[in-house]
Short mmCIF file of C-alpha atoms and ligand atoms in Angstrom, two decimals:
data_model
loop_
_atom_site.label_atom_id
_atom_site.label_comp_id
_atom_site.label_asym_id
_atom_site.label_seq_id
_atom_site.Cartn_x
_atom_site.Cartn_y
_atom_site.Cartn_z
CA MET A 1203 13.74 -96.38 -75.99
CA ARG A 1204 15.17 -98.38 -77.68
CA ASP A 1205 16.67 -99.42 -81.33
CA LEU A 1206 14.80 -102.27 -82.92
CA HIS A 1207 16.74 -104.10 -85.12
CA GLY A 1208 15.71 -107.24 -88.03
CA PRO A 1209 18.40 -109.73 -88.98
CA ASP A 1210 19.83 -107.44 -91.32
CA SER A 1211 18.78 -103.60 -90.96
CA ALA A 1212 17.40 -101.42 -88.52
CA ILE A 1213 13.69 -101.68 -88.05
CA ASP A 1214 12.86 -98.27 -85.82
CA ARG A 1215 13.94 -96.44 -82.68
CA THR A 1216 10.78 -96.59 -80.34
CA LEU A 1217 9.27 -97.23 -77.23
CA VAL A 1218 9.12 -101.03 -76.12
CA ALA A 1219 7.13 -102.38 -73.02
CA TRP A 1220 7.36 -105.28 -71.17
CA MET A 1221 4.69 -106.07 -69.18
CA PRO A 1222 4.81 -109.16 -66.98
CA GLY A 1223 1.82 -111.39 -66.21
CA ARG A 1224 -0.33 -109.94 -63.91
CA ALA A 1225 0.27 -106.72 -64.97
CA SER A 1226 -1.63 -107.22 -68.84
CA ALA A 1227 -4.87 -107.05 -70.01
CA THR A 1228 -5.12 -110.81 -70.89
CA GLY A 1229 -2.66 -112.04 -67.80
CA GLU A 1230 -0.12 -113.57 -69.70
CA ASP A 1231 4.07 -111.84 -70.35
CA THR A 1232 3.00 -109.27 -73.28
CA ALA A 1233 5.72 -107.06 -74.96
CA GLU A 1234 4.10 -103.91 -76.52
CA PHE A 1235 6.21 -102.02 -79.84
CA HIS A 1236 5.32 -98.53 -79.90
CA LEU A 1237 5.81 -98.12 -83.43
CA HIS A 1238 6.11 -95.62 -85.91
CA GLY A 1239 2.91 -96.29 -88.33
CA GLY A 1240 4.44 -96.32 -91.37
CA ALA A 1241 4.11 -99.79 -93.54
CA ALA A 1242 7.22 -100.32 -93.85
CA VAL A 1243 8.08 -100.04 -89.82
CA ILE A 1244 5.72 -102.18 -89.51
CA ALA A 1245 6.13 -104.85 -91.65
CA GLY A 1246 10.08 -104.61 -91.05
CA LEU A 1247 8.92 -105.33 -87.58
CA VAL A 1248 6.03 -108.11 -87.69
CA ASP A 1249 8.67 -109.87 -90.53
CA ALA A 1250 11.59 -109.76 -87.87
CA VAL A 1251 8.91 -111.42 -85.13
CA LEU A 1252 7.72 -114.02 -86.96
CA ALA A 1253 11.60 -115.33 -87.74
CA CYS A 1254 11.53 -116.10 -84.35
CA ALA A 1255 10.35 -119.99 -83.19
CA GLY A 1256 7.22 -120.57 -82.12
CA THR A 1257 5.53 -116.93 -83.13
CA ARG A 1258 2.26 -116.86 -85.39
CA LEU A 1259 -0.42 -113.55 -85.96
CA ALA A 1260 -2.71 -113.33 -83.12
CA THR A 1261 -5.93 -114.64 -84.94
CA PRO A 1262 -9.36 -112.14 -84.45
CA GLY A 1263 -10.19 -111.62 -81.26
CA GLU A 1264 -7.19 -113.74 -79.70
CA PHE A 1265 -6.37 -110.84 -77.66
CA THR A 1266 -10.05 -110.35 -75.74
CA ARG A 1267 -10.19 -114.55 -75.55
CA ARG A 1268 -7.12 -115.06 -73.85
CA ALA A 1269 -8.23 -112.32 -71.32
CA PHE A 1270 -11.51 -114.12 -71.19
CA ASP A 1271 -9.88 -117.54 -70.72
CA ASN A 1272 -7.42 -116.29 -68.14
CA GLY A 1273 -10.21 -114.52 -65.79
CA ARG A 1274 -9.68 -111.14 -66.94
CA LEU A 1275 -12.98 -110.49 -68.63
CA ASP A 1276 -16.26 -112.07 -68.30
CA MET A 1277 -18.12 -113.19 -71.25
CA SER A 1278 -20.48 -110.37 -70.73
CA GLN A 1279 -17.14 -107.57 -70.72
CA VAL A 1280 -16.32 -109.24 -73.97
CA GLU A 1281 -19.82 -108.67 -75.44
CA GLY A 1282 -19.38 -105.26 -73.83
CA LEU A 1283 -16.11 -104.59 -75.95
CA ALA A 1284 -17.43 -106.06 -78.85
CA ASP A 1285 -19.98 -103.27 -79.18
CA LEU A 1286 -17.82 -100.47 -77.97
CA LEU A 1287 -15.42 -101.20 -81.55
CA SER A 1288 -18.31 -100.62 -83.04
CA ALA A 1289 -20.06 -97.80 -81.57
CA GLU A 1290 -20.38 -94.77 -84.01
CA THR A 1291 -22.48 -92.49 -80.81
CA ALA A 1292 -21.92 -91.30 -77.80
CA SER A 1293 -24.94 -92.91 -75.95
CA GLN A 1294 -24.05 -96.54 -78.15
CA ARG A 1295 -20.34 -95.54 -76.41
CA GLN A 1296 -22.29 -94.91 -73.17
CA GLN A 1297 -23.75 -98.69 -72.90
CA ALA A 1298 -20.48 -100.39 -74.14
CA LEU A 1299 -18.40 -99.05 -71.51
CA ALA A 1300 -20.71 -99.78 -68.87
CA LEU A 1301 -21.04 -103.30 -70.08
CA ALA A 1302 -17.87 -103.83 -70.49
CA GLY A 1303 -16.48 -102.37 -67.13
CA GLY A 1304 -18.75 -105.30 -65.91
CA THR A 1305 -21.76 -103.58 -64.33
CA LEU A 1306 -24.45 -105.94 -65.72
CA GLY A 1307 -21.61 -109.08 -65.03
CA ARG A 1308 -21.22 -107.86 -61.28
CA LEU A 1309 -25.28 -107.66 -60.83
CA ALA A 1310 -25.88 -111.02 -62.31
CA GLU A 1311 -23.17 -112.52 -59.65
CA ALA A 1312 -24.72 -110.56 -56.72
CA TRP A 1313 -27.84 -112.04 -57.38
CA ARG A 1314 -26.42 -115.36 -58.32
CA GLU A 1315 -24.76 -115.22 -54.88
CA ARG A 1316 -28.24 -114.07 -53.18
CA CYS A 1317 -29.58 -117.24 -54.50
CA LEU A 1318 -27.32 -119.44 -53.38
CA GLN A 1319 -27.78 -118.30 -49.87
CA LEU A 1320 -31.50 -119.19 -50.38
CA LEU A 1321 -30.52 -122.48 -51.80
CA ALA A 1322 -28.82 -123.08 -48.77
CA GLU A 1323 -31.71 -121.79 -46.36
CA ALA A 1324 -33.86 -123.78 -49.09
CA GLU A 1325 -31.18 -126.95 -48.05
CA ALA A 1326 -31.11 -126.12 -44.75
CA GLY A 1327 -35.32 -126.12 -43.81
CA LEU A 1328 -35.57 -130.14 -45.32
CA ASP A 1329 -33.93 -130.91 -41.78
CA PHE A 1330 -36.20 -129.06 -39.71
CA ALA A 1331 -37.67 -131.47 -37.28
CA GLU A 1332 -41.64 -131.57 -37.32
CA ASP A 1333 -42.01 -129.70 -33.84
CA GLU A 1334 -39.63 -126.56 -35.76
CA ALA A 1335 -41.97 -126.60 -38.49
CA ASP A 1336 -43.54 -123.26 -37.57
CA VAL A 1337 -39.73 -121.02 -37.51
CA ALA A 1338 -39.85 -122.81 -40.90
CA THR A 1339 -42.58 -121.86 -41.79
CA ARG A 1340 -41.26 -118.86 -41.17
CA LEU A 1341 -38.41 -118.84 -43.26
CA ASP A 1342 -40.00 -119.74 -45.93
CA LEU A 1343 -42.31 -116.62 -45.89
CA ALA A 1344 -39.38 -114.42 -45.44
CA ALA A 1345 -38.03 -116.42 -48.50
CA ALA A 1346 -41.00 -116.22 -50.59
CA ASP A 1347 -41.06 -112.35 -50.13
CA ALA A 1348 -37.40 -112.02 -51.26
CA LEU A 1349 -37.73 -113.69 -54.38
CA THR A 1350 -41.10 -112.29 -55.26
CA THR A 1351 -39.36 -108.53 -55.21
CA MET A 1352 -36.25 -110.06 -57.07
CA ALA A 1353 -38.40 -111.57 -59.71
CA ASP A 1354 -40.14 -108.02 -60.04
CA GLU A 1355 -36.84 -106.26 -60.32
CA LEU A 1356 -35.23 -108.71 -62.69
CA ASP A 1357 -38.95 -108.06 -64.72
CA GLN A 1358 -38.51 -104.06 -64.76
CA MET A 1359 -35.00 -104.29 -66.03
CA ILE A 1360 -36.39 -106.76 -68.83
CA ALA A 1361 -39.23 -104.09 -69.67
CA ASP A 1362 -36.48 -101.13 -69.74
CA SER A 1363 -34.84 -103.74 -73.03
CA ALA A 1364 -35.93 -102.47 -75.39
CA ARG A 1365 -35.19 -99.18 -75.15
CA ALA A 1366 -30.88 -100.53 -73.95
CA ALA A 1367 -31.38 -102.28 -77.52
CA ARG A 1368 -32.43 -99.78 -79.76
CA ILE A 1369 -30.04 -97.67 -78.42
CA ARG A 1370 -27.25 -100.48 -79.57
CA ASP A 1371 -29.20 -101.18 -82.40
CA GLY A 1372 -30.16 -97.91 -83.48
CA LEU A 1373 -33.71 -96.43 -84.24
CA THR A 1374 -35.12 -96.39 -87.78
CA ILE A 1375 -36.57 -93.22 -89.16
CA VAL A 1376 -38.93 -93.86 -92.75
CA VAL A 1377 -39.00 -91.44 -94.58
CA THR A 1378 -42.11 -91.68 -97.54
CA GLY A 1379 -44.01 -89.78 -100.15
CA PRO A 1380 -44.65 -89.28 -103.31
CA PRO A 1381 -41.80 -89.42 -106.57
CA ASN A 1382 -40.10 -85.75 -106.30
CA VAL A 1383 -41.10 -83.92 -103.40
CA GLY A 1384 -38.04 -83.81 -102.04
CA LYS A 1385 -37.15 -87.18 -100.39
CA SER A 1386 -33.40 -87.80 -101.41
CA SER A 1387 -32.89 -84.03 -100.93
CA ILE A 1388 -33.48 -83.75 -97.35
CA VAL A 1389 -31.99 -86.76 -96.23
CA ASN A 1390 -28.85 -85.52 -97.54
CA ALA A 1391 -29.35 -82.72 -96.05
CA LEU A 1392 -29.61 -84.63 -93.29
CA SER A 1393 -26.76 -86.77 -92.97
CA MET A 1394 -24.59 -84.28 -94.50
CA ARG A 1395 -23.75 -86.85 -96.62
CA ASP A 1396 -24.80 -87.30 -101.29
CA VAL A 1397 -26.10 -90.90 -100.33
CA ALA A 1398 -29.30 -91.03 -102.06
CA ILE A 1399 -29.93 -90.03 -105.46
CA VAL A 1400 -31.31 -86.42 -105.92
CA THR A 1401 -33.22 -86.06 -109.54
CA PRO A 1402 -35.98 -84.44 -110.79
CA VAL A 1403 -37.36 -87.84 -112.99
CA PRO A 1404 -39.77 -88.75 -110.77
CA GLY A 1405 -39.17 -92.70 -109.47
CA THR A 1406 -35.76 -92.53 -110.03
CA THR A 1407 -34.47 -93.74 -105.92
CA ARG A 1408 -36.00 -97.62 -106.73
CA ASP A 1409 -34.58 -99.40 -103.80
CA SER A 1410 -34.55 -97.77 -100.27
CA ILE A 1411 -30.63 -95.89 -99.26
CA GLU A 1412 -30.35 -96.59 -95.39
CA VAL A 1413 -28.00 -93.79 -93.69
CA PRO A 1414 -26.79 -94.03 -90.64
CA ILE A 1415 -27.58 -90.70 -88.73
CA ASP A 1416 -26.48 -89.17 -85.09
CA LEU A 1417 -29.54 -87.48 -82.90
CA GLY A 1418 -27.56 -85.96 -80.08
CA GLY A 1419 -25.49 -89.10 -79.54
CA VAL A 1420 -28.52 -91.79 -80.19
CA ALA A 1421 -28.15 -93.76 -83.50
CA ALA A 1422 -29.99 -93.58 -86.06
CA VAL A 1423 -31.17 -94.76 -89.54
CA LEU A 1424 -32.46 -93.29 -92.43
CA ILE A 1425 -34.83 -95.18 -95.00
CA ASP A 1426 -35.04 -93.48 -98.54
CA THR A 1427 -38.51 -95.11 -99.74
CA ALA A 1428 -38.72 -95.97 -102.77
CA GLY A 1429 -41.26 -93.08 -104.55
CA LEU A 1430 -44.62 -95.19 -103.63
CA ARG A 1431 -46.54 -94.67 -106.54
CA ASP A 1432 -48.20 -97.59 -108.37
CA THR A 1433 -45.72 -98.49 -111.27
CA ALA A 1434 -46.10 -101.72 -114.25
CA ASP A 1435 -42.02 -102.08 -113.34
CA PRO A 1436 -41.21 -105.45 -111.73
CA VAL A 1437 -37.95 -103.58 -109.81
CA GLU A 1438 -39.96 -100.25 -109.07
CA ALA A 1439 -42.67 -102.21 -107.64
CA GLU A 1440 -40.02 -104.65 -105.82
CA GLY A 1441 -38.80 -101.62 -104.07
CA ILE A 1442 -41.82 -100.41 -102.95
CA ALA A 1443 -43.02 -103.39 -101.23
CA ARG A 1444 -40.05 -103.68 -99.61
CA ALA A 1445 -40.17 -99.81 -98.62
CA ARG A 1446 -44.22 -100.33 -96.87
CA ALA A 1447 -42.47 -103.60 -95.56
CA LYS A 1448 -39.82 -101.62 -93.70
CA ALA A 1449 -42.72 -98.61 -93.47
CA ALA A 1450 -44.86 -100.67 -91.34
CA ALA A 1451 -41.79 -101.74 -88.73
CA ALA A 1452 -39.76 -98.11 -88.60
CA ASP A 1453 -39.82 -96.27 -85.27
CA LEU A 1454 -40.99 -93.62 -87.21
CA VAL A 1455 -42.58 -92.47 -90.51
CA MET A 1456 -41.40 -89.13 -91.59
CA HIS A 1457 -44.09 -88.02 -94.29
CA VAL A 1458 -42.92 -85.40 -96.52
CA THR A 1459 -44.86 -83.66 -99.60
CA ASP A 1460 -44.42 -80.01 -100.85
CA ASN A 1461 -48.28 -79.32 -100.99
CA PRO A 1462 -48.76 -77.33 -97.42
CA ASP A 1463 -52.88 -78.55 -97.72
CA ALA A 1464 -51.82 -82.04 -97.28
CA PRO A 1465 -54.10 -83.95 -94.49
CA LEU A 1466 -52.37 -84.48 -91.42
CA PRO A 1467 -51.14 -88.18 -91.09
CA ALA A 1468 -51.86 -90.07 -88.08
CA SER A 1469 -49.07 -90.88 -86.50
CA ALA A 1470 -46.55 -89.46 -88.69
CA LEU A 1471 -44.40 -86.60 -88.55
CA LEU A 1472 -45.15 -84.14 -92.07
CA VAL A 1473 -42.72 -82.94 -93.05
CA ILE A 1474 -43.60 -80.11 -95.75
CA ASN A 1475 -40.77 -78.91 -98.35
CA LYS A 1476 -40.19 -76.41 -101.38
CA LEU A 1477 -40.99 -73.91 -98.52
CA ASP A 1478 -39.26 -71.71 -100.71
CA LEU A 1479 -42.22 -72.29 -102.80
CA HIS A 1480 -45.30 -71.88 -101.44
CA GLY A 1481 -43.79 -69.80 -98.05
CA ARG A 1482 -46.62 -71.96 -95.82
CA SER A 1483 -46.16 -72.82 -92.10
CA ALA A 1484 -46.96 -75.95 -90.68
CA PRO A 1485 -49.16 -77.39 -88.37
CA ALA A 1486 -48.51 -77.67 -84.89
CA GLY A 1487 -46.29 -80.73 -84.10
CA HIS A 1488 -45.09 -80.68 -87.68
CA VAL A 1489 -42.39 -78.57 -89.93
CA ALA A 1490 -42.22 -76.61 -92.86
CA ILE A 1491 -38.64 -76.57 -94.58
CA SER A 1492 -36.71 -76.30 -97.74
CA ALA A 1493 -34.14 -79.01 -98.38
CA LEU A 1494 -33.01 -76.30 -101.02
CA SER A 1495 -32.24 -73.46 -99.42
CA GLY A 1496 -31.60 -74.93 -95.51
CA ALA A 1497 -34.57 -72.99 -94.25
CA GLY A 1498 -36.23 -74.99 -91.31
CA MET A 1499 -33.49 -77.72 -91.24
CA PRO A 1500 -32.32 -77.33 -88.02
CA ALA A 1501 -35.88 -76.89 -86.41
CA LEU A 1502 -36.48 -80.36 -88.37
CA ARG A 1503 -33.32 -82.19 -86.93
CA GLN A 1504 -34.34 -80.23 -83.22
CA TRP A 1505 -37.20 -82.17 -83.54
CA LEU A 1506 -35.69 -85.80 -84.26
CA VAL A 1507 -33.15 -84.78 -81.66
CA ASP A 1508 -35.65 -84.70 -78.76
CA TRP A 1509 -38.28 -87.02 -80.73
CA ALA A 1510 -34.92 -89.88 -79.95
CA ALA A 1511 -34.35 -88.17 -76.31
CA VAL A 1512 -37.58 -88.92 -75.06
CA LEU A 1513 -37.99 -92.65 -76.56
CA LEU A 1514 -34.41 -93.00 -75.60
CA ARG A 1515 -33.65 -91.07 -72.64
CA PRO A 1516 -29.85 -91.62 -73.21
CA GLY A 1517 -28.49 -90.90 -70.41
CA GLU A 1518 -30.10 -93.71 -68.60
CA PRO A 1519 -28.21 -96.13 -68.05
CA ALA A 1520 -29.71 -99.37 -69.62
CA LEU A 1521 -28.40 -102.64 -69.34
CA LEU A 1522 -30.10 -105.52 -71.16
CA ALA A 1523 -29.31 -104.70 -75.04
CA HIS A 1524 -28.54 -108.64 -75.97
CA ALA A 1525 -30.88 -111.21 -76.36
CA ARG A 1526 -28.48 -113.19 -74.29
CA HIS A 1527 -28.72 -111.69 -71.41
CA ARG A 1528 -32.33 -109.99 -71.79
CA GLU A 1529 -33.13 -114.42 -72.23
CA ALA A 1530 -31.32 -115.52 -69.55
CA PHE A 1531 -32.28 -112.67 -66.85
CA ALA A 1532 -36.26 -114.05 -68.05
CA GLU A 1533 -35.62 -117.39 -67.32
CA ALA A 1534 -33.91 -116.46 -63.89
CA ALA A 1535 -36.62 -114.12 -63.16
CA ALA A 1536 -39.60 -117.21 -64.21
CA ARG A 1537 -37.79 -119.75 -62.24
CA LEU A 1538 -37.01 -117.17 -58.93
CA ARG A 1539 -40.99 -116.93 -59.17
CA GLU A 1540 -41.45 -120.89 -59.15
CA ALA A 1541 -39.14 -120.82 -56.17
CA ALA A 1542 -41.14 -118.42 -54.48
CA SER A 1543 -44.72 -120.36 -54.71
CA ALA A 1544 -43.08 -124.09 -54.45
CA PRO A 1545 -45.33 -125.78 -52.13
CA LEU A 1546 -42.00 -128.63 -51.26
CA PRO A 1547 -38.93 -127.14 -50.17
CA GLU A 1548 -37.10 -129.89 -52.03
CA LEU A 1549 -39.31 -127.96 -55.43
CA ARG A 1550 -37.79 -124.05 -54.29
CA ALA A 1551 -34.21 -125.96 -54.14
CA GLU A 1552 -34.43 -127.58 -57.18
CA ALA A 1553 -35.90 -123.74 -58.80
CA LEU A 1554 -33.19 -121.79 -57.08
CA ARG A 1555 -30.51 -124.21 -58.23
CA LEU A 1556 -32.08 -123.19 -62.24
CA ALA A 1557 -31.79 -119.39 -61.32
CA THR A 1558 -28.70 -119.92 -60.19
CA SER A 1559 -27.37 -120.71 -63.24
CA ALA A 1560 -29.29 -118.51 -65.53
CA PHE A 1561 -27.18 -115.61 -63.98
CA ALA A 1562 -23.81 -118.01 -63.97
CA ARG A 1563 -25.05 -117.58 -68.03
CA ILE A 1564 -24.44 -113.17 -68.22
CA ALA A 1565 -20.66 -114.56 -67.24
CA GLY A 1566 -19.91 -116.91 -69.21
CA ARG A 1567 -19.97 -119.40 -65.94
CA VAL A 1568 -21.74 -121.94 -67.64
CA ASP A 1569 -23.56 -122.90 -71.13
CA ILE A 1570 -20.95 -120.75 -73.71
CA ASP A 1571 -19.13 -123.18 -75.64
CA ASP A 1572 -22.23 -122.04 -79.02
CA VAL A 1573 -22.00 -118.26 -78.05
CA LEU A 1574 -17.98 -117.74 -77.35
CA ASP A 1575 -17.13 -118.67 -81.59
CA GLN A 1576 -20.26 -116.29 -82.89
CA ILE A 1577 -18.86 -113.20 -80.37
CA PHE A 1578 -15.02 -113.59 -81.26
CA SER A 1579 -16.31 -113.42 -84.78
CA ARG A 1580 -17.25 -110.26 -83.77
CA PHE A 1581 -13.33 -109.05 -83.12
CA CYS A 1582 -11.20 -108.06 -86.03
CA ILE A 1583 -7.36 -109.00 -85.51
CA GLY A 1584 -5.04 -108.06 -82.66
CA LYS A 1585 -7.82 -106.57 -80.22
P1 GDP B 1055 -37.54 -87.66 -104.28
O1 GDP B 1055 -38.08 -88.17 -105.17
O2 GDP B 1055 -38.88 -87.48 -103.52
O3 GDP B 1055 -36.47 -88.03 -103.76
O4 GDP B 1055 -37.31 -85.71 -104.70
P2 GDP B 1055 -35.51 -85.28 -104.99
O5 GDP B 1055 -35.58 -85.12 -103.41
O6 GDP B 1055 -34.92 -86.57 -105.88
O7 GDP B 1055 -35.94 -84.14 -105.39
C1 GDP B 1055 -36.88 -83.71 -106.57
C2 GDP B 1055 -36.73 -82.56 -106.89
O8 GDP B 1055 -37.25 -81.67 -105.74
C3 GDP B 1055 -35.20 -82.56 -107.65
O9 GDP B 1055 -35.37 -81.29 -108.61
C4 GDP B 1055 -35.40 -81.26 -106.14
O10 GDP B 1055 -34.08 -80.67 -106.83
C5 GDP B 1055 -36.09 -80.63 -105.94
N1 GDP B 1055 -36.08 -80.13 -104.69
C6 GDP B 1055 -36.01 -80.31 -103.35
N2 GDP B 1055 -36.10 -79.86 -102.47
C7 GDP B 1055 -36.09 -78.99 -102.74
C8 GDP B 1055 -37.26 -77.50 -102.06
O11 GDP B 1055 -37.19 -77.28 -100.87
N3 GDP B 1055 -37.62 -76.82 -102.77
C9 GDP B 1055 -37.30 -76.72 -104.47
N4 GDP B 1055 -37.97 -75.86 -104.82
N5 GDP B 1055 -37.12 -77.50 -105.10
C10 GDP B 1055 -36.66 -78.79 -104.71
#
């Protein structure tokens, strides 16, 4: 506990932690003030510190950037931290923590080292004399096998990257159906917020409204579409065109009707609303609800949670959520296959060098200048 004094008055009585170089997160000498949170306390300390020569406020992401520059974090860990700062659901948090903890960086590094080893072997192969040709051939075949196995593993991860990206960015569910069947009421009930405007006048929702929801730890966005009807009003027509475009790209179409005899849609979840008025149950695999009374709402929510779990398997780690990582791995896989089938040791060595540098990009060892600013701009000041 310390009494902190400014130039002319007391600031706070609080804990101050001094962390010399190696113990701190940035790898630099750091002092941490654990203040009582009042605005005047914080302002008093900031003013007192800024009055000292050579001090200034940190820029966005500066502490993380220093940690990166000092080798405390690799680039993939920085990206994981940025994800963690914007994580809203449990599965986003877990995925971000794995990345921030260095899981992907370590994997890429292990693969890079394996490539370097094979590169050394390929280069040694250049020196084999004529009479050792059969030894060289055997080594070649073994190396080609190892390279193909690595490329296969990379391809498997790349195939799973769409799932990883969905966990990070969230699933999209578009709510379609004629005007006045209760779409906005359902969006409100599912999100437990009054975001969409509910009114008895058909065609009130002129644009689509996006509402984030948490489906058992999986992030999703509900898109409440403009009432899909033909209209002469250009503003409403624009909303409807956008809704149709979104419906086409969504992970799930939730088609709402208030008619229990409505035909089953081909590839959508049919939600028959206004159960309180008709009292009829839905065909298997679909749901009947009343957004007004709440009847059937838990079953609808559970349907969505189960659907999200089947699609994204949130308990299973997925590592390639970032396009930058996916592209680096795809490049590495292509180069490894090239190396495996290279007709000459010189060509194999060259392809391996390129694969090595693709792996190095994950940790940010090479080719990072263009991504650095973009990544750090996602951080807020003080992180
Ligand atoms: P949207 O145009 O499809 O978005 O429909 P709204 O959510 O704006 O609802 C249209 C009207 O239907 C409003 O008056 C709602 O109160 C009413 N409504 C919504 N759900 C139900 C329901 O389950 N039962 C009954 N009786 N009325 C409902």
